[in-house]
Short mmCIF file of C-alpha atoms and ligand atoms in Angstrom, two decimals:
data_model
loop_
_atom_site.label_atom_id
_atom_site.label_comp_id
_atom_site.label_asym_id
_atom_site.label_seq_id
_atom_site.Cartn_x
_atom_site.Cartn_y
_atom_site.Cartn_z
CA MET A 1 11.09 4.67 -47.17
CA ARG A 2 7.36 4.19 -46.36
CA LEU A 3 8.30 0.72 -45.08
CA LEU A 4 10.65 2.45 -42.65
CA PHE A 5 8.00 4.82 -41.55
CA ALA A 6 5.55 2.09 -41.08
CA LEU A 7 8.38 0.18 -39.21
CA ALA A 8 9.10 3.19 -36.96
CA PHE A 9 5.40 3.69 -36.16
CA PHE A 10 4.96 0.12 -35.34
CA ILE A 11 7.87 0.10 -32.89
CA ALA A 12 6.71 3.42 -31.30
CA SER A 13 3.16 2.17 -30.66
CA ALA A 14 4.64 -1.12 -29.48
CA LEU A 15 6.69 0.83 -26.77
CA ALA A 16 3.89 2.96 -25.94
CA THR A 17 1.67 0.45 -24.35
CA GLN A 18 1.40 -0.67 -20.78
CA ARG A 19 3.55 -3.56 -19.58
CA ARG A 20 1.45 -6.69 -20.51
CA TYR A 21 1.29 -10.04 -18.41
CA ASP A 22 0.01 -12.41 -20.92
CA GLY A 23 0.40 -15.76 -19.60
CA TYR A 24 1.73 -14.86 -16.22
CA GLN A 25 0.11 -16.95 -13.37
CA VAL A 26 -0.15 -16.47 -9.89
CA TYR A 27 0.77 -19.67 -7.81
CA GLN A 28 -0.43 -20.28 -4.28
CA VAL A 29 2.37 -22.31 -2.77
CA LYS A 30 2.84 -24.05 0.50
CA ALA A 31 6.23 -25.45 1.71
CA LYS A 32 5.47 -28.47 4.10
CA ASP A 33 8.96 -28.64 5.59
CA ARG A 34 11.98 -26.60 6.43
CA VAL A 35 14.01 -27.46 3.39
CA SER A 36 11.33 -26.50 0.87
CA PHE A 37 10.54 -23.43 2.67
CA ASP A 38 14.21 -22.21 2.80
CA VAL A 39 13.92 -22.77 -1.19
CA LEU A 40 10.93 -20.45 -1.58
CA VAL A 41 12.74 -17.77 0.74
CA LYS A 42 15.88 -18.20 -1.42
CA LEU A 43 13.65 -17.59 -4.57
CA TYR A 44 12.16 -14.50 -2.89
CA ASN A 45 15.37 -13.05 -1.59
CA GLU A 46 17.44 -13.73 -4.80
CA ARG A 47 15.20 -13.96 -7.75
CA SER A 48 12.46 -11.31 -7.02
CA ASP A 49 13.55 -9.96 -10.45
CA VAL A 50 11.86 -13.06 -11.93
CA TYR A 51 9.32 -14.16 -9.28
CA ASP A 52 7.10 -11.51 -8.00
CA PHE A 53 6.11 -12.51 -4.56
CA TRP A 54 2.57 -10.98 -4.08
CA THR A 55 2.85 -11.99 -0.45
CA GLU A 56 5.98 -13.11 1.35
CA PRO A 57 6.93 -16.68 2.24
CA ARG A 58 6.02 -16.81 5.89
CA TYR A 59 6.53 -20.15 7.64
CA VAL A 60 6.29 -23.86 6.89
CA ASP A 61 2.61 -24.73 6.25
CA PHE A 62 1.53 -21.31 5.48
CA THR A 63 0.78 -20.29 1.75
CA THR A 64 2.36 -17.62 -0.28
CA ASP A 65 1.26 -16.10 -3.71
CA VAL A 66 3.92 -15.77 -6.39
CA MET A 67 3.54 -14.28 -9.86
CA VAL A 68 5.64 -16.36 -12.50
CA PRO A 69 6.31 -15.29 -16.10
CA PRO A 70 5.45 -17.78 -18.67
CA ALA A 71 8.88 -18.44 -19.63
CA PHE A 72 9.58 -19.69 -15.96
CA THR A 73 6.56 -21.55 -15.26
CA LYS A 74 8.20 -24.80 -16.13
CA THR A 75 11.32 -24.06 -14.06
CA PHE A 76 9.17 -22.86 -11.17
CA VAL A 77 6.71 -25.89 -11.11
CA ASP A 78 9.80 -28.36 -11.46
CA VAL A 79 11.24 -26.86 -8.20
CA LEU A 80 7.81 -27.03 -6.44
CA GLU A 81 7.49 -30.65 -7.47
CA ALA A 82 11.02 -31.53 -6.71
CA PHE A 83 10.68 -30.26 -3.14
CA ASN A 84 7.09 -31.66 -2.84
CA MET A 85 5.36 -28.38 -2.17
CA GLU A 86 1.58 -28.09 -2.46
CA TYR A 87 0.53 -25.52 -4.87
CA HIS A 88 -2.31 -24.60 -7.31
CA ILE A 89 -2.98 -21.76 -9.72
CA LYS A 90 -4.73 -18.89 -8.23
CA ILE A 91 -4.88 -16.66 -11.22
CA ASP A 92 -4.56 -18.20 -14.64
CA ASP A 93 -3.72 -15.22 -16.77
CA VAL A 94 -2.76 -11.86 -14.94
CA GLN A 95 -3.24 -9.92 -18.18
CA GLN A 96 -6.91 -11.03 -18.18
CA GLU A 97 -7.53 -9.65 -14.72
CA ILE A 98 -5.83 -6.43 -15.65
CA GLU A 99 -8.19 -6.08 -18.60
CA LEU A 100 -11.10 -6.64 -16.45
CA SER A 101 -9.95 -4.36 -13.67
CA ARG A 102 -9.57 -1.62 -16.23
CA LEU A 103 -13.39 -1.20 -15.93
CA ASP A 104 -12.69 0.06 -12.16
CA ILE A 105 -10.97 3.05 -13.24
CA ALA A 106 -12.62 6.34 -13.06
CA PRO A 107 -12.41 8.51 -16.39
CA PRO A 108 -9.63 11.13 -16.46
CA LEU A 109 -10.73 14.67 -15.11
CA ALA A 110 -12.76 16.51 -17.24
CA PRO A 111 -11.61 20.36 -17.78
CA LYS A 112 -12.79 22.37 -15.02
CA LYS A 113 -15.94 24.21 -15.73
CA ALA A 114 -16.13 27.96 -14.80
CA LEU A 115 -18.54 27.22 -11.89
CA GLN A 116 -18.66 29.10 -8.61
CA ARG A 117 -18.25 26.71 -5.72
CA SER A 118 -21.25 26.64 -3.80
CA PRO A 119 -20.54 26.83 0.06
CA GLY A 120 -20.16 23.53 1.57
CA THR A 121 -20.03 21.69 -1.54
CA PRO A 122 -16.70 20.71 -2.75
CA ARG A 123 -16.47 19.81 -6.36
CA TYR A 124 -14.35 16.71 -7.13
CA SER A 125 -14.86 13.42 -8.85
CA LEU A 126 -13.87 10.74 -6.29
CA ASP A 127 -16.90 8.73 -5.52
CA TRP A 128 -15.18 5.45 -4.12
CA THR A 129 -17.05 3.21 -6.66
CA SER A 130 -13.94 3.39 -8.92
CA TYR A 131 -10.30 3.89 -8.68
CA SER A 132 -8.98 7.48 -9.16
CA ASP A 133 -5.70 8.59 -10.61
CA LEU A 134 -3.27 11.07 -8.94
CA PRO A 135 -4.76 14.23 -10.46
CA ALA A 136 -8.15 13.37 -9.37
CA ILE A 137 -6.96 12.64 -5.83
CA TYR A 138 -5.11 16.00 -5.76
CA GLU A 139 -8.20 17.68 -7.09
CA PHE A 140 -10.13 16.17 -4.05
CA VAL A 141 -7.54 17.32 -1.60
CA ASN A 142 -7.56 20.88 -2.73
CA GLU A 143 -11.16 20.97 -3.02
CA ILE A 144 -11.77 19.61 0.53
CA ALA A 145 -9.19 22.16 2.02
CA ALA A 146 -10.77 24.98 0.06
CA THR A 147 -14.30 24.10 1.05
CA TYR A 148 -13.58 23.38 4.68
CA PRO A 149 -10.83 25.83 5.76
CA ASN A 150 -11.79 25.62 9.40
CA LEU A 151 -11.05 21.90 9.59
CA VAL A 152 -8.49 21.13 6.83
CA THR A 153 -5.00 22.59 6.07
CA VAL A 154 -2.84 21.30 3.30
CA THR A 155 0.76 21.73 2.95
CA SER A 156 3.30 20.21 0.94
CA THR A 157 6.05 17.89 2.41
CA GLY A 158 8.10 18.22 -0.82
CA GLN A 159 8.16 16.75 -4.04
CA SER A 160 8.80 13.22 -5.35
CA TYR A 161 11.67 12.33 -7.57
CA LEU A 162 9.69 13.03 -10.57
CA GLY A 163 8.38 16.22 -9.19
CA ASN A 164 4.85 15.30 -8.07
CA ASP A 165 3.78 17.16 -4.98
CA MET A 166 3.33 15.19 -1.81
CA PRO A 167 0.70 16.89 0.25
CA ILE A 168 -0.09 16.27 3.75
CA LEU A 169 -3.51 17.26 5.26
CA LYS A 170 -3.97 18.33 8.88
CA ILE A 171 -7.36 17.87 10.00
CA SER A 172 -8.08 19.80 13.24
CA THR A 173 -10.47 22.21 14.94
CA GLY A 174 -7.27 23.96 16.22
CA GLY A 175 -5.97 24.46 19.69
CA SER A 176 -2.83 22.94 20.88
CA GLY A 177 -1.69 20.09 23.09
CA LYS A 178 -3.94 17.63 21.33
CA ASN A 179 -2.92 13.98 20.66
CA ALA A 180 -2.42 13.17 16.99
CA ILE A 181 -2.88 10.22 14.57
CA PHE A 182 -0.55 10.16 11.56
CA ALA A 183 -2.04 8.00 8.46
CA GLU A 184 -0.65 7.49 5.17
CA GLY A 185 -1.47 5.35 2.24
CA GLY A 186 0.03 4.55 -1.21
CA ILE A 187 3.58 3.56 -0.51
CA HIS A 188 3.40 0.75 -2.76
CA ALA A 189 2.00 1.85 -6.09
CA ARG A 190 -0.19 -1.17 -7.10
CA GLU A 191 -2.09 -1.40 -3.98
CA TRP A 192 -4.88 0.96 -5.05
CA ILE A 193 -7.21 0.38 -2.12
CA SER A 194 -4.93 2.17 -0.04
CA PRO A 195 -5.34 5.66 -1.35
CA ALA A 196 -8.91 4.80 -1.97
CA PHE A 197 -9.34 4.26 1.91
CA VAL A 198 -7.25 6.91 2.99
CA THR A 199 -8.99 9.47 0.77
CA TRP A 200 -12.26 8.29 1.92
CA LEU A 201 -10.94 8.61 5.56
CA ILE A 202 -10.30 12.25 4.98
CA ARG A 203 -13.88 12.54 3.54
CA GLU A 204 -15.31 10.88 6.41
CA LEU A 205 -13.53 13.04 9.12
CA VAL A 206 -14.30 16.09 7.26
CA GLU A 207 -17.40 16.04 5.28
CA ASN A 208 -19.00 13.78 8.02
CA TYR A 209 -17.74 15.86 10.87
CA ALA A 210 -21.05 16.47 12.46
CA ALA A 211 -21.75 12.73 12.83
CA HIS A 212 -18.85 12.27 15.15
CA PRO A 213 -17.22 15.57 15.93
CA GLN A 214 -15.39 14.10 18.81
CA TYR A 215 -12.92 12.71 16.72
CA VAL A 216 -11.64 15.78 14.95
CA ASP A 217 -12.35 18.10 18.29
CA ASN A 218 -9.97 16.08 20.25
CA ILE A 219 -7.47 14.74 17.76
CA ASP A 220 -5.39 16.27 15.22
CA TRP A 221 -5.00 13.99 12.19
CA TYR A 222 -2.06 14.12 9.71
CA ILE A 223 -2.73 12.27 6.60
CA MET A 224 -0.78 11.69 3.46
CA PRO A 225 -2.86 10.01 0.83
CA VAL A 226 -0.03 8.89 -1.70
CA LEU A 227 3.28 8.38 -0.54
CA ASN A 228 4.59 7.14 -3.80
CA PRO A 229 2.98 9.36 -6.35
CA ASP A 230 5.40 8.58 -9.15
CA GLY A 231 4.81 4.70 -8.86
CA TYR A 232 1.10 5.41 -8.53
CA THR A 233 0.92 7.38 -11.76
CA TYR A 234 2.91 4.91 -13.34
CA THR A 235 0.22 2.05 -12.43
CA PHE A 236 -2.21 4.18 -14.18
CA SER A 237 -0.20 5.35 -17.32
CA PRO A 238 -0.97 3.60 -20.70
CA THR A 239 2.68 3.17 -21.01
CA GLY A 240 3.33 2.04 -17.58
CA ASP A 241 2.69 -1.09 -15.37
CA ARG A 242 -0.42 -1.86 -13.40
CA LEU A 243 1.52 -4.01 -11.06
CA TRP A 244 4.40 -1.74 -10.28
CA ARG A 245 5.42 -1.43 -6.64
CA LYS A 246 8.39 0.57 -6.10
CA ASN A 247 8.99 4.25 -6.77
CA ARG A 248 10.35 5.43 -10.15
CA ALA A 249 13.67 6.78 -9.26
CA PRO A 250 16.52 5.20 -11.34
CA ASN A 251 19.34 3.00 -10.00
CA SER A 252 22.88 2.54 -11.39
CA GLY A 253 21.76 -0.59 -13.60
CA VAL A 254 18.72 -0.63 -15.93
CA CYS A 255 16.12 -1.36 -13.37
CA VAL A 256 14.06 1.44 -11.98
CA GLY A 257 12.78 1.98 -8.59
CA THR A 258 13.28 1.46 -4.75
CA ASP A 259 10.82 -0.22 -2.38
CA LEU A 260 10.06 2.77 -0.21
CA ASN A 261 8.86 0.41 2.47
CA ARG A 262 12.37 -1.07 2.92
CA ASN A 263 14.27 2.34 2.75
CA PHE A 264 13.37 3.55 6.29
CA ASP A 265 16.41 3.94 8.75
CA TYR A 266 15.63 1.44 11.55
CA TYR A 267 17.71 -1.61 11.28
CA TRP A 268 17.77 -0.92 7.41
CA ASN A 269 19.02 -3.77 5.16
CA THR A 270 19.02 -6.33 8.13
CA GLY A 271 16.97 -8.99 6.23
CA GLY A 272 13.83 -9.42 4.23
CA SER A 273 14.87 -6.85 1.69
CA THR A 274 17.31 -7.12 -1.31
CA SER A 275 20.23 -5.36 -2.57
CA ILE A 276 19.26 -6.56 -6.20
CA GLU A 277 18.10 -3.23 -7.98
CA CYS A 278 15.67 -5.15 -10.03
CA GLY A 279 14.02 -6.82 -7.11
CA GLU A 280 10.72 -5.86 -5.82
CA THR A 281 12.05 -5.31 -2.25
CA TYR A 282 15.20 -3.27 -3.30
CA HIS A 283 16.03 -1.34 -0.16
CA GLY A 284 18.00 1.48 -1.97
CA GLY A 285 21.66 2.33 -1.93
CA ALA A 286 21.39 3.72 1.56
CA ALA A 287 18.82 4.15 4.55
CA PHE A 288 16.45 7.11 3.29
CA SER A 289 18.12 7.44 -0.08
CA GLN A 290 14.79 8.04 -1.55
CA VAL A 291 13.28 11.60 -1.32
CA GLU A 292 9.63 10.35 -0.72
CA ALA A 293 10.94 8.29 2.35
CA ARG A 294 12.65 11.50 3.52
CA ASN A 295 9.72 13.73 2.90
CA VAL A 296 7.40 11.30 5.10
CA ARG A 297 10.27 11.02 7.72
CA ASP A 298 10.52 14.82 8.13
CA ALA A 299 6.72 15.26 8.30
CA MET A 300 6.43 12.43 11.08
CA LEU A 301 9.36 14.05 13.06
CA SER A 302 7.65 17.33 13.05
CA VAL A 303 4.57 15.89 14.66
CA ALA A 304 6.09 13.00 16.45
CA ASN A 305 5.82 14.63 20.07
CA GLN A 306 2.11 14.72 19.96
CA THR A 307 1.43 11.64 17.51
CA LYS A 308 0.28 8.65 19.41
CA VAL A 309 -0.60 6.42 16.43
CA TYR A 310 0.86 5.86 13.14
CA PHE A 311 -1.24 4.12 10.36
CA SER A 312 0.33 2.64 7.28
CA PHE A 313 -2.45 1.37 4.77
CA HIS A 314 -1.63 -1.42 2.41
CA SER A 315 -3.11 -4.50 0.62
CA TYR A 316 -3.55 -7.39 0.68
CA GLY A 317 -4.03 -10.02 3.19
CA GLN A 318 -6.24 -8.86 5.79
CA TYR A 319 -3.69 -8.37 8.52
CA TRP A 320 -3.63 -5.79 11.34
CA LEU A 321 0.23 -5.64 11.82
CA THR A 322 2.46 -4.26 14.63
CA PRO A 323 6.25 -3.99 14.68
CA TRP A 324 8.81 -5.23 14.45
CA GLY A 325 9.39 -6.32 10.96
CA TYR A 326 13.24 -6.62 11.30
CA THR A 327 13.19 -9.31 14.03
CA SER A 328 10.93 -11.87 15.51
CA ALA A 329 11.52 -10.48 19.04
CA LEU A 330 8.51 -8.53 20.34
CA PRO A 331 8.46 -4.63 21.29
CA ASP A 332 8.42 -4.49 25.08
CA ASP A 333 5.07 -2.83 24.96
CA TYR A 334 3.66 -5.57 22.49
CA GLN A 335 0.66 -6.47 24.65
CA ASP A 336 -0.51 -2.70 24.47
CA LEU A 337 -0.48 -2.75 20.76
CA TYR A 338 -1.89 -6.07 20.27
CA ASP A 339 -5.04 -5.34 22.76
CA LEU A 340 -5.87 -2.23 20.83
CA ALA A 341 -5.59 -3.93 17.58
CA GLN A 342 -7.69 -6.90 18.84
CA SER A 343 -10.46 -4.24 19.95
CA ALA A 344 -10.23 -2.52 16.45
CA VAL A 345 -10.28 -5.89 14.49
CA ASP A 346 -13.38 -7.09 16.48
CA LYS A 347 -15.22 -4.07 15.59
CA LEU A 348 -13.89 -4.29 11.92
CA THR A 349 -14.96 -8.06 11.68
CA ALA A 350 -18.30 -7.47 13.10
CA VAL A 351 -19.29 -5.16 10.11
CA GLU A 352 -19.66 -8.03 7.58
CA GLY A 353 -17.34 -10.77 8.92
CA THR A 354 -14.21 -9.77 7.30
CA PRO A 355 -11.61 -11.72 9.16
CA TYR A 356 -8.16 -10.09 10.15
CA THR A 357 -5.18 -11.56 11.59
CA ILE A 358 -3.13 -9.68 14.28
CA GLY A 359 0.55 -9.93 14.96
CA THR A 360 3.79 -8.55 14.54
CA SER A 361 5.11 -8.25 10.78
CA THR A 362 7.98 -10.74 11.23
CA ASN A 363 5.99 -13.40 12.90
CA LEU A 364 2.85 -13.15 10.63
CA LEU A 365 4.82 -12.32 7.08
CA GLY A 366 8.46 -13.10 7.66
CA LEU A 367 11.29 -10.61 8.17
CA ALA A 368 11.14 -7.24 6.29
CA SER A 369 13.64 -4.55 7.48
CA GLY A 370 13.60 -0.78 6.73
CA CYS A 371 9.70 -0.67 6.92
CA SER A 372 8.00 2.64 7.85
CA ASP A 373 6.12 1.12 10.75
CA ASP A 374 9.28 0.06 12.37
CA TRP A 375 10.86 3.51 11.83
CA ALA A 376 7.83 4.95 13.13
CA LYS A 377 8.04 3.28 16.53
CA GLY A 378 11.70 2.81 16.72
CA GLY A 379 12.89 6.04 15.06
CA ALA A 380 10.17 8.43 15.63
CA GLY A 381 9.13 7.12 19.01
CA ILE A 382 5.25 6.78 18.08
CA LYS A 383 3.98 4.01 20.42
CA TYR A 384 1.20 2.69 18.35
CA SER A 385 2.36 1.87 14.98
CA TYR A 386 0.38 -0.15 12.83
CA THR A 387 0.44 -1.55 9.20
CA VAL A 388 -2.96 -2.37 7.99
CA GLU A 389 -3.21 -4.97 5.10
CA MET A 390 -6.63 -4.57 3.80
CA ARG A 391 -8.75 -6.57 1.43
CA ASP A 392 -8.66 -9.18 0.31
CA THR A 393 -6.94 -12.54 0.74
CA GLY A 394 -5.93 -13.04 -2.67
CA ARG A 395 -8.66 -13.98 -4.93
CA PHE A 396 -8.12 -10.52 -6.66
CA GLY A 397 -5.15 -9.52 -4.66
CA PHE A 398 -4.05 -6.01 -5.81
CA GLN A 399 -6.86 -5.69 -8.39
CA LEU A 400 -9.72 -5.75 -5.75
CA PRO A 401 -12.90 -4.89 -7.85
CA ALA A 402 -13.96 -1.42 -7.04
CA ASP A 403 -17.25 -2.74 -5.87
CA GLN A 404 -15.63 -3.57 -2.67
CA ILE A 405 -14.03 -0.37 -2.08
CA LEU A 406 -16.88 1.05 0.03
CA ALA A 407 -17.31 -2.21 1.89
CA ASN A 408 -13.53 -2.24 2.69
CA ASN A 409 -13.55 1.45 3.81
CA LEU A 410 -16.63 1.07 6.06
CA GLU A 411 -15.23 -1.92 7.92
CA VAL A 412 -11.67 -0.56 8.15
CA TRP A 413 -13.08 2.90 9.47
CA GLU A 414 -14.72 0.81 12.56
CA GLY A 415 -11.45 -0.22 13.48
CA VAL A 416 -9.81 3.25 12.97
CA LYS A 417 -12.62 4.66 15.27
CA VAL A 418 -11.71 2.30 17.90
CA VAL A 419 -8.26 3.41 17.83
CA ALA A 420 -9.32 7.12 17.67
CA GLU A 421 -11.35 6.40 20.95
CA ALA A 422 -8.19 5.05 22.67
CA VAL A 423 -6.23 8.08 21.59
CA MET A 424 -8.60 10.42 23.13
CA LEU A 425 -7.95 8.76 26.54
CA MET A 426 -3.97 8.63 26.02
ZN1 ZN B 1 2.27 -2.76 0.68
#
């Protein structure tokens, strides 16, 4: 009997641990000809349940990062060598990187002390020197709204599948007829730098309003800091998975989650996404099948007539991307989007030399249909639709060390300011 208890306890504690990546390796792979490139794309499209492509296969002679489970490294390397691909191991043991990056997580919120809020001093724990979980981000959102009621209004766009609220902040000095910028982060759960930037952007616009009042006096900002709150929570959970990407809604089979950024209804399911439920880019059973995508859609549509720019913040790769993702064809007004992106990236890179590449999603990263930026432009009619893939280029990937959060934020802010200046003149 005692043995049974011990066994039950052992099983329970074994189950109650975060998913481990012992022996998982990240390979940087380069296909040098069409045939071998097609092999990579086939793995990406058909075996993303096994091979986790941290970056999409782009073109012949471009590199892609693939995480490979230990049971498949031999098979994978055999394929690479059979097709004469160039490769090297970029991360030797993913679990080790996860252990290291645990140090970058802010401690959970302490119970609120019964303090009066002093005027003009919001009480929140975010300091952008570590990564914060969902409760800390929502505390920040509520505190900043309560402290600056003349600048910030928080409303709910609805709830996620698991019942997490999905707030949107309107940052505005009031009045009507202003141009707007819609910005969101955290659609992919594991890209922690994204909410870390978007929350910082909120702070900069609001707490630092006096340093640059023109950006809020002349523009209404609609900002959603975490589009995938269930997935984000799962990446922090001691029983979750640091490298989770999708949302947490169940599918018909055993695998959970839809890639929200393949679920939007603009040329949905026309390439660069998968119908395999276990795949990282599973597009869902139908366009807008996922409540989180519908919540964003409705929030955007309600302000689309005043919105000139849509920003979707992701990591990683250092790309400033424009539509389209569903086709290699360029939008009619591509030059406008490109020119503004170029001005933004010039300022961004001037901060400390971080290079960004500009172009359409398809032409830089390969086909990806059902993405939010394509829908923002094609579905909601927002002309300047940008996906910004922030730091880094893969040394740390999704586990960007927290000591790079501020540097990342400061440089991306320079780019955002350029776009804001342009919006004021539109
Ligand atoms: Zn992403």
